[in-house]
PDB file of C-alpha atoms and ligand atoms in Angstrom:
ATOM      1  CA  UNK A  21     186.795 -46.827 137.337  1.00 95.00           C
ATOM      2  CA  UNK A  22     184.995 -43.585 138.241  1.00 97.00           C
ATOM      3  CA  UNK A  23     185.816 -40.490 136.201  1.00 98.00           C
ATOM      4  CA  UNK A  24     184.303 -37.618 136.324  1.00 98.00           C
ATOM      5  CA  UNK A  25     184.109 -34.706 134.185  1.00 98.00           C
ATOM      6  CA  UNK A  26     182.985 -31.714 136.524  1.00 98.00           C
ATOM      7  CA  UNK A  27     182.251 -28.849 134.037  1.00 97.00           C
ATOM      8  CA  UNK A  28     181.708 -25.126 134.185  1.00 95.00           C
ATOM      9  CA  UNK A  29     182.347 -21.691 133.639  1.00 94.00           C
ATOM     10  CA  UNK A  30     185.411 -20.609 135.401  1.00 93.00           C
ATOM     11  CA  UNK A  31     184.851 -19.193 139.060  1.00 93.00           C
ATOM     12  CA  UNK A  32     181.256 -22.039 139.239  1.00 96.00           C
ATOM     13  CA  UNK A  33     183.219 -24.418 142.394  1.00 95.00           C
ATOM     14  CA  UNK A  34     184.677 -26.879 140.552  1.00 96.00           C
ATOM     15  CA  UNK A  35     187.869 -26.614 142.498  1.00 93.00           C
ATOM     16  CA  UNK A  36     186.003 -26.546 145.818  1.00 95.00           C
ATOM     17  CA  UNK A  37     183.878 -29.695 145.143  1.00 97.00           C
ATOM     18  CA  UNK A  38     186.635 -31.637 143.621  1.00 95.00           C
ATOM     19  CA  UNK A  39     188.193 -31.163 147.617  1.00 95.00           C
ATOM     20  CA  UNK A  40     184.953 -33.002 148.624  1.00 94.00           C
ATOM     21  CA  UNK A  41     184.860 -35.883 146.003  1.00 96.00           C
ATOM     22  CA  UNK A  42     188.713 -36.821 146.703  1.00 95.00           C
ATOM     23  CA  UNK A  43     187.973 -37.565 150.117  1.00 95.00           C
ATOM     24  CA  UNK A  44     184.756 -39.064 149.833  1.00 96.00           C
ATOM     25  CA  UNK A  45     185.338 -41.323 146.670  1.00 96.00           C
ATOM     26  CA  UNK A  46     189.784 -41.687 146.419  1.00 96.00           C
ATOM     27  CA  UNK A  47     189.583 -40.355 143.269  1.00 97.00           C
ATOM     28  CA  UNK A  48     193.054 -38.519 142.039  1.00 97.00           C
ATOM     29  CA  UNK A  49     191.828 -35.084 140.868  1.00 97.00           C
ATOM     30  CA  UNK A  50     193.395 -33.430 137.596  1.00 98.00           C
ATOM     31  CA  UNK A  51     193.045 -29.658 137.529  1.00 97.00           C
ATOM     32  CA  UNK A  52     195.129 -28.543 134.530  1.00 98.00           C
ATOM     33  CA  UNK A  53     194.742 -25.064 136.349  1.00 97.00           C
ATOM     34  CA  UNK A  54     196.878 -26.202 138.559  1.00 97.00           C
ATOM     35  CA  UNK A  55     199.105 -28.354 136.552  1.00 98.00           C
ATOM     36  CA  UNK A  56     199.909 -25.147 135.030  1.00 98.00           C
ATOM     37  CA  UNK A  57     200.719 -22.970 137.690  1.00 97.00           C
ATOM     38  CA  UNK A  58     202.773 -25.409 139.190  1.00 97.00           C
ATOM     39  CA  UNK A  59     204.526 -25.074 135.660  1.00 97.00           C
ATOM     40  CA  UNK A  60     204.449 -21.411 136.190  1.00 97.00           C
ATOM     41  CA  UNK A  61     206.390 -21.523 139.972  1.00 97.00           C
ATOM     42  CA  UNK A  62     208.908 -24.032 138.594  1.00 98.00           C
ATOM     43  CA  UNK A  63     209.809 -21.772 136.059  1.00 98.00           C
ATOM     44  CA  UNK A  64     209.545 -23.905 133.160  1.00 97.00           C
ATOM     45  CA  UNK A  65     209.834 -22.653 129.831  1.00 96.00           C
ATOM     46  CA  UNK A  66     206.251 -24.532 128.891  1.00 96.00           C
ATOM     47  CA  UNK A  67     204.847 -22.655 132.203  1.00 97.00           C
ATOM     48  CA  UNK A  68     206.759 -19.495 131.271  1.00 96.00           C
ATOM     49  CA  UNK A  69     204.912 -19.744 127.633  1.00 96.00           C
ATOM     50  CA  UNK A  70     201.526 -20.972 129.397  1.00 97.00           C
ATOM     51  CA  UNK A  71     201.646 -17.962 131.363  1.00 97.00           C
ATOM     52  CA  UNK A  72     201.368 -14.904 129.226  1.00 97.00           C
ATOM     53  CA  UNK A  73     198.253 -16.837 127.663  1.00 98.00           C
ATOM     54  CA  UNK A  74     196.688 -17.018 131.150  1.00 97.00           C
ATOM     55  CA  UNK A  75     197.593 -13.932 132.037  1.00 96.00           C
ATOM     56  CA  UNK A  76     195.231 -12.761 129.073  1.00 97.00           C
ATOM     57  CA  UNK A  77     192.616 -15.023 130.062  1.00 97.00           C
ATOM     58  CA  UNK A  78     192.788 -17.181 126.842  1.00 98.00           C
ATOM     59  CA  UNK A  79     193.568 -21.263 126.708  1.00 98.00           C
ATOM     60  CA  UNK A  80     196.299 -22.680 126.405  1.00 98.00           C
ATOM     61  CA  UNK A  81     197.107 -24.851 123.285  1.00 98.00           C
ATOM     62  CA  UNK A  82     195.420 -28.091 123.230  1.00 98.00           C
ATOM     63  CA  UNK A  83     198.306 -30.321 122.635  1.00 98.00           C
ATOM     64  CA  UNK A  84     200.089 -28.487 126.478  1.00 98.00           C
ATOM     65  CA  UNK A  85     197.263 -29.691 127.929  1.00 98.00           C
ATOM     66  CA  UNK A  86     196.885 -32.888 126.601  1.00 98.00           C
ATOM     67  CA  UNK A  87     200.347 -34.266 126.696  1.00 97.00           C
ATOM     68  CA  UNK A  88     200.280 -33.102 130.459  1.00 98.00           C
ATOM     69  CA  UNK A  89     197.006 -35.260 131.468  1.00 98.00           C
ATOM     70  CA  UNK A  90     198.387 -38.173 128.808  1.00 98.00           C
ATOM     71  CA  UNK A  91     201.367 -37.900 131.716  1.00 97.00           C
ATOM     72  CA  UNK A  92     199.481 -37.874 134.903  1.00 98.00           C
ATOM     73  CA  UNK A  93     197.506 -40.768 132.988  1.00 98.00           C
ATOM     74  CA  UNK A  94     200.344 -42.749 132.936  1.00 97.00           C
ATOM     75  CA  UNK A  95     201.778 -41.781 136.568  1.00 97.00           C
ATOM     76  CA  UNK A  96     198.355 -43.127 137.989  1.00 97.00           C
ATOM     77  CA  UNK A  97     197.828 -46.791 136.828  1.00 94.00           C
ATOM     78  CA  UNK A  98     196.255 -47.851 140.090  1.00 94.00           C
ATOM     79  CA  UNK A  99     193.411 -45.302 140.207  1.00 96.00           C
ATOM     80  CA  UNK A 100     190.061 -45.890 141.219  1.00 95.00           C
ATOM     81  CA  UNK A 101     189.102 -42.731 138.595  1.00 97.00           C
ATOM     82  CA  UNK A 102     190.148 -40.002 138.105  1.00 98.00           C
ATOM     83  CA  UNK A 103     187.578 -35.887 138.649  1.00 98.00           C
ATOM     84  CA  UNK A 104     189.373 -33.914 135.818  1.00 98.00           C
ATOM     85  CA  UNK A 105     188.994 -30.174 136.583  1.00 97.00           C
ATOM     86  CA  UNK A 106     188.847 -27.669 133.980  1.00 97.00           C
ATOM     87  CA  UNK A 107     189.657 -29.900 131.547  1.00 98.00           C
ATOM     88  CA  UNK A 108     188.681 -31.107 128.664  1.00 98.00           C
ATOM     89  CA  UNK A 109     187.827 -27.525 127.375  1.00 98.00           C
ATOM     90  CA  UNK A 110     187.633 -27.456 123.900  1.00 98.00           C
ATOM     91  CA  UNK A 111     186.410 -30.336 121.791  1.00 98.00           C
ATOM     92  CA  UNK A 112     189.467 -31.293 119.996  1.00 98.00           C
ATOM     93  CA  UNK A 113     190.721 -31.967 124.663  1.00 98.00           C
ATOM     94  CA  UNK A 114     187.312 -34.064 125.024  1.00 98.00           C
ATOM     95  CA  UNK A 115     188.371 -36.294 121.346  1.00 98.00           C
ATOM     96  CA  UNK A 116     191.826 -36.673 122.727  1.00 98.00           C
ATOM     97  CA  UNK A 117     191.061 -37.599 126.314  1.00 98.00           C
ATOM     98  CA  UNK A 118     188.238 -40.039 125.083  1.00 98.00           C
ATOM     99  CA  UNK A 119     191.139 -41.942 123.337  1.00 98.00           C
ATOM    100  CA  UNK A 120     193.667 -41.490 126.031  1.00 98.00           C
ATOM    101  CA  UNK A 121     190.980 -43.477 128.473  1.00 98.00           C
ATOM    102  CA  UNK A 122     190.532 -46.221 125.520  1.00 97.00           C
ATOM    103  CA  UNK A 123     193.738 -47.305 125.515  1.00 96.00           C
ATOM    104  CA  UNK A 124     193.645 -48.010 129.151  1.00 94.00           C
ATOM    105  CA  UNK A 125     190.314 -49.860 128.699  1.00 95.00           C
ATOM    106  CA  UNK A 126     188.386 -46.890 130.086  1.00 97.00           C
ATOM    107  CA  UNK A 127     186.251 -44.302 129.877  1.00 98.00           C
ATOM    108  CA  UNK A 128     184.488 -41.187 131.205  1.00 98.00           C
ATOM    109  CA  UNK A 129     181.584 -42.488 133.896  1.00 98.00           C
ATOM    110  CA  UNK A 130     179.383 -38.748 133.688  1.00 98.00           C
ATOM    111  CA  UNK A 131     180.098 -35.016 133.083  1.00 98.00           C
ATOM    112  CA  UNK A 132     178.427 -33.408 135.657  1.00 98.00           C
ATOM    113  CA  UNK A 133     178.269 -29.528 134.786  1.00 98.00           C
ATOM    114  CA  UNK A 134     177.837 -26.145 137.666  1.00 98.00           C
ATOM    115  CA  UNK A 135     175.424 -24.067 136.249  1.00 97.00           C
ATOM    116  CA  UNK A 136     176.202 -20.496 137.529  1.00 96.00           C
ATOM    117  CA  UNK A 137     175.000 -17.183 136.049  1.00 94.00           C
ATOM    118  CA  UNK A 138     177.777 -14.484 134.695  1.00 91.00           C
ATOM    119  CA  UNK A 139     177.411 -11.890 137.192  1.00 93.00           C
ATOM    120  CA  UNK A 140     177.491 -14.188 139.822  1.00 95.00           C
ATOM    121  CA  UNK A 141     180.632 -16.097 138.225  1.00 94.00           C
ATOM    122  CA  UNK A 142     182.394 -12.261 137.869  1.00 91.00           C
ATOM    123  CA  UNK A 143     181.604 -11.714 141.530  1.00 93.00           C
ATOM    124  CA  UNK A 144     183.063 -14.440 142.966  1.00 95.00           C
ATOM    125  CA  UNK A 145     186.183 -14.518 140.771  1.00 94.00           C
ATOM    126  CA  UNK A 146     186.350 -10.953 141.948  1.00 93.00           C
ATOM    127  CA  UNK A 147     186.594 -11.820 145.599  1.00 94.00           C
ATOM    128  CA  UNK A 148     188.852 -14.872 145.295  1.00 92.00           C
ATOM    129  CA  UNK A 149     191.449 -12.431 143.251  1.00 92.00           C
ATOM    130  CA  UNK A 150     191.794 -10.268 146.576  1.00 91.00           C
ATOM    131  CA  UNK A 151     192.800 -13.755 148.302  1.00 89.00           C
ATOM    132  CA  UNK A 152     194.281 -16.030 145.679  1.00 86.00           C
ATOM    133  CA  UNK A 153     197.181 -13.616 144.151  1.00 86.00           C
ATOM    134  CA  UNK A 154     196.318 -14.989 141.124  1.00 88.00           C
ATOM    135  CA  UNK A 155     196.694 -12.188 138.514  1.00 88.00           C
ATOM    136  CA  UNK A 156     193.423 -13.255 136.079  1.00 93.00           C
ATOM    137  CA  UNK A 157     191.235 -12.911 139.205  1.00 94.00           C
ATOM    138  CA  UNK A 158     192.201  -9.483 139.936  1.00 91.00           C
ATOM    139  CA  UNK A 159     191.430  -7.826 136.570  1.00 92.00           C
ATOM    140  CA  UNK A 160     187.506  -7.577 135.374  1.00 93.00           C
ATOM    141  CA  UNK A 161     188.618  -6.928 131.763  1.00 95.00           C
ATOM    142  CA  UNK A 162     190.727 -10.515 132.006  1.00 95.00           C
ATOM    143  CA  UNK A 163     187.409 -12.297 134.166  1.00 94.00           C
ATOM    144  CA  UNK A 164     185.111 -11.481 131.290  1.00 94.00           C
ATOM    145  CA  UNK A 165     188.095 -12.547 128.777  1.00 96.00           C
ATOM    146  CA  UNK A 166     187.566 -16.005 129.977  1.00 96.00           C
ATOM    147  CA  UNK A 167     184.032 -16.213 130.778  1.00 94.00           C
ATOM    148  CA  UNK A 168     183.757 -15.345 126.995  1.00 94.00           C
ATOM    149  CA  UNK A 169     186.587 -18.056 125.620  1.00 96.00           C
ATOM    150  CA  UNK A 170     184.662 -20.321 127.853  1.00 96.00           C
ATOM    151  CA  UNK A 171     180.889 -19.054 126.191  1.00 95.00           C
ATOM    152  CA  UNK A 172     182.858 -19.678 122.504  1.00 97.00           C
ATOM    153  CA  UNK A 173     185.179 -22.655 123.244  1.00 97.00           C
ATOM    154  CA  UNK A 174     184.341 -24.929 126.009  1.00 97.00           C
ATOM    155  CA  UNK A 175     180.546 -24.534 126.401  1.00 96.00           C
ATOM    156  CA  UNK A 176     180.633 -26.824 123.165  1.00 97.00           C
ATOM    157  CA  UNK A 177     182.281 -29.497 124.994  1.00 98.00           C
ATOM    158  CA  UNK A 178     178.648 -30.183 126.460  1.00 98.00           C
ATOM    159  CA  UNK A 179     177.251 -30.863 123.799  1.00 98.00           C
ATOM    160  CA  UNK A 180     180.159 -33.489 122.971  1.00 98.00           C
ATOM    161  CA  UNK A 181     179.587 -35.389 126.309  1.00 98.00           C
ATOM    162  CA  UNK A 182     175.464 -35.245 125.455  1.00 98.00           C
ATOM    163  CA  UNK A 183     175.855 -36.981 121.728  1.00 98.00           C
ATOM    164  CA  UNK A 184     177.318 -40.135 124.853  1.00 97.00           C
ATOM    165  CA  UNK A 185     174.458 -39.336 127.245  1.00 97.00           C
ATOM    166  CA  UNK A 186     176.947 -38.441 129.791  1.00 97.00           C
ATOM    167  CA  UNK A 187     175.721 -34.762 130.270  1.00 98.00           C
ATOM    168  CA  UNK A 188     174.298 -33.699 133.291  1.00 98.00           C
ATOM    169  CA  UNK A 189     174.025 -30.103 134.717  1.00 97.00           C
ATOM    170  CA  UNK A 190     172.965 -29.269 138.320  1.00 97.00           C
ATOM    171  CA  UNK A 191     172.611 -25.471 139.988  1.00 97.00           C
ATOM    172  CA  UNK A 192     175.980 -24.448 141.325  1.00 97.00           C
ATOM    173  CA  UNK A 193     174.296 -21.911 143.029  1.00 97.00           C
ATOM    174  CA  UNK A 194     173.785 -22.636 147.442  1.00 96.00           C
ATOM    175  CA  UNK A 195     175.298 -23.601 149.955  1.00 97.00           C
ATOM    176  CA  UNK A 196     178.400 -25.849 149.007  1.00 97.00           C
ATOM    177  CA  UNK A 197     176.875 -28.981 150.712  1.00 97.00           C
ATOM    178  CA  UNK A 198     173.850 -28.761 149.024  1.00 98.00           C
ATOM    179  CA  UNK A 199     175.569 -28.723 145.662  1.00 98.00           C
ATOM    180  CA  UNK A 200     177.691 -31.751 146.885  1.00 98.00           C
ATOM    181  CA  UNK A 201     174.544 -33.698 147.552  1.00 98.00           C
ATOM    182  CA  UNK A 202     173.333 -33.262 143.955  1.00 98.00           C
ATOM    183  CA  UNK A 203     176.807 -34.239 142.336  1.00 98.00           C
ATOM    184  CA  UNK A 204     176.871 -37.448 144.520  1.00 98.00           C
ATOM    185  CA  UNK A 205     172.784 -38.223 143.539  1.00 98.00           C
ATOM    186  CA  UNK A 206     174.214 -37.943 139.587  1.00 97.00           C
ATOM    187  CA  UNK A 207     176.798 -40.283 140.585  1.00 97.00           C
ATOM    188  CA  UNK A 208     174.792 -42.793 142.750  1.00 97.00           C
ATOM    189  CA  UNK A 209     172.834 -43.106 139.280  1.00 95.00           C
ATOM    190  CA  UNK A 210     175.630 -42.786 136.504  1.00 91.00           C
ATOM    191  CA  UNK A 211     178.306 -45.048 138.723  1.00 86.00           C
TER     192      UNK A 211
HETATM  193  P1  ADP B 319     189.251 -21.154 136.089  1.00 77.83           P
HETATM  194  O1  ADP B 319     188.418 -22.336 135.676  1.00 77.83           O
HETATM  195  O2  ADP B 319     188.821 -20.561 137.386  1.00 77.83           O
HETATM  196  O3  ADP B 319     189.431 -20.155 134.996  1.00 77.83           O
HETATM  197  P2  ADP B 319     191.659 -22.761 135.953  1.00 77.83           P
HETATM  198  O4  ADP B 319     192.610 -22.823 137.070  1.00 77.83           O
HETATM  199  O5  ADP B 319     190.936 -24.001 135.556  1.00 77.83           O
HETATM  200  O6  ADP B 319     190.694 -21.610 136.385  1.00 77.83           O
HETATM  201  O7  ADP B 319     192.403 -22.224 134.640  1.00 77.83           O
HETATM  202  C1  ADP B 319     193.199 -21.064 134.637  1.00 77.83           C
HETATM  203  C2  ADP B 319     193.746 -20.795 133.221  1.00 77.83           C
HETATM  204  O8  ADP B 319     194.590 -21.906 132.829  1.00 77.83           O
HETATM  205  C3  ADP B 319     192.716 -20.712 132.107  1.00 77.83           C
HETATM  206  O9  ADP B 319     192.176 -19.408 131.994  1.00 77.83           O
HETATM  207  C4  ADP B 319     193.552 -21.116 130.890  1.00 77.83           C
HETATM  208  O10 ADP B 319     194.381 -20.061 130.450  1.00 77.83           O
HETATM  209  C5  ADP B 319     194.455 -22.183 131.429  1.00 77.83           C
HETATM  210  N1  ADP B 319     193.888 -23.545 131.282  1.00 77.83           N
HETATM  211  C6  ADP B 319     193.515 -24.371 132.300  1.00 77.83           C
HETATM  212  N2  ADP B 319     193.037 -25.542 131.822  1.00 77.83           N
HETATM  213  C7  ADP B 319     193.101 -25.441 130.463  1.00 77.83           C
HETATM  214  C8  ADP B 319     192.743 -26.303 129.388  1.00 77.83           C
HETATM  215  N3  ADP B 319     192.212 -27.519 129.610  1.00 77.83           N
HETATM  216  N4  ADP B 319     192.945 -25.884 128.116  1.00 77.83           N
HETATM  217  C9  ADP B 319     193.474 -24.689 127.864  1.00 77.83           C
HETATM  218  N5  ADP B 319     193.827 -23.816 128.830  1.00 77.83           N
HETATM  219  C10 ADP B 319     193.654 -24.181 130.111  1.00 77.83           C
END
């Protein structure tokens, strides 16, 4: 199997380059962003809870998140691999998900991170609020929120995926083909 960890600061293109490695790979992409906001418009009372945290830029508990991968795990037993997408995000996610993929005799192939600066991240989350509706990209006070629970919470995760020399980091600033050259060199040599 090929899974892929694509990690980053929120607003770096993991969402956009996950599009590109679906279609070239058939890989089944997890974005728990989404998972949750799908929550959110079917009015559950776990997306109705998930929401106010979002809302306020902070994560959502780690056992949410987990159960709902655990789930789309399960749902996908004929994968080739799986890009998860924004997730894991805190350590305790990365522990859990390692174990998740061992009990299906698998494991994570590379974590390849988007390195993008913080004004550059604030910009672009910025611009995507004015098209996106979504209510934490419209507010700067709820942008640097999360750029901060990522800086405290999830940067950490890196350093997890390192100690298995999975780690890789490439510059998620150019043009978006040029970026989606360098994730499919790391993957040429990791896969
Ligand atoms: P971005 O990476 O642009 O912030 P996402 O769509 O990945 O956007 O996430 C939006 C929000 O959903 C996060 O700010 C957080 O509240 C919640 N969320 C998403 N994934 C996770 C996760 N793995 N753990 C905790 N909270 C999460």
């Amino acid at each position: 199997m090929l899974n892929l960890v694509l990690f980053g600061p929120p607003g770096a293109g993991k969402g956009t380059q996950s599009q590109n490695l679906i279609e070239k790979y058939g890989l089944i992409h997890l974005s728990t962003g989404d998972l949750l906001r799908n929550e959110i418009l079917q009015g559950t009372a776990l997306g109705l809870e998930a929401k106010k945290l979002m809302d306020a830029g902070m994560l959502v508990p780690d056992e949410v998140v987990i159960g709902m991968i655990s789930n789309k795990l399960d749902a996908n037993k004929d994968a080739k691999g799986f890009i998860f997408d924004g997730f894991p995000r805190t350590v305790a996610q990365a522990e859990a998900l390692d174990s998740l993929l061992k009990s299906k005799n698998s494991a994570i192939t590379v974590m390849i991170a988007l390195e993008v600066n913080d004004d550059e991240l604030e910009h672009r989350l910025l611009l995507r609020g004015k098209g996106s509706g979504r209510a934490d990209d419209a507010n700067p006070e709820v942008i640097r929120k999360r750029i901060k629970e990522y800086n405290d919470k999830t940067a950490p995760v890196a350093g997890y995926y390192k100690a298995q020399n999975k780690f890789t980091s490439i510059n998620g600033i150019g043009s978006i083909h040029d970026i989606f050259d360098s994730i499919n060199a790391v993957i040429a040599v990791k896969a």
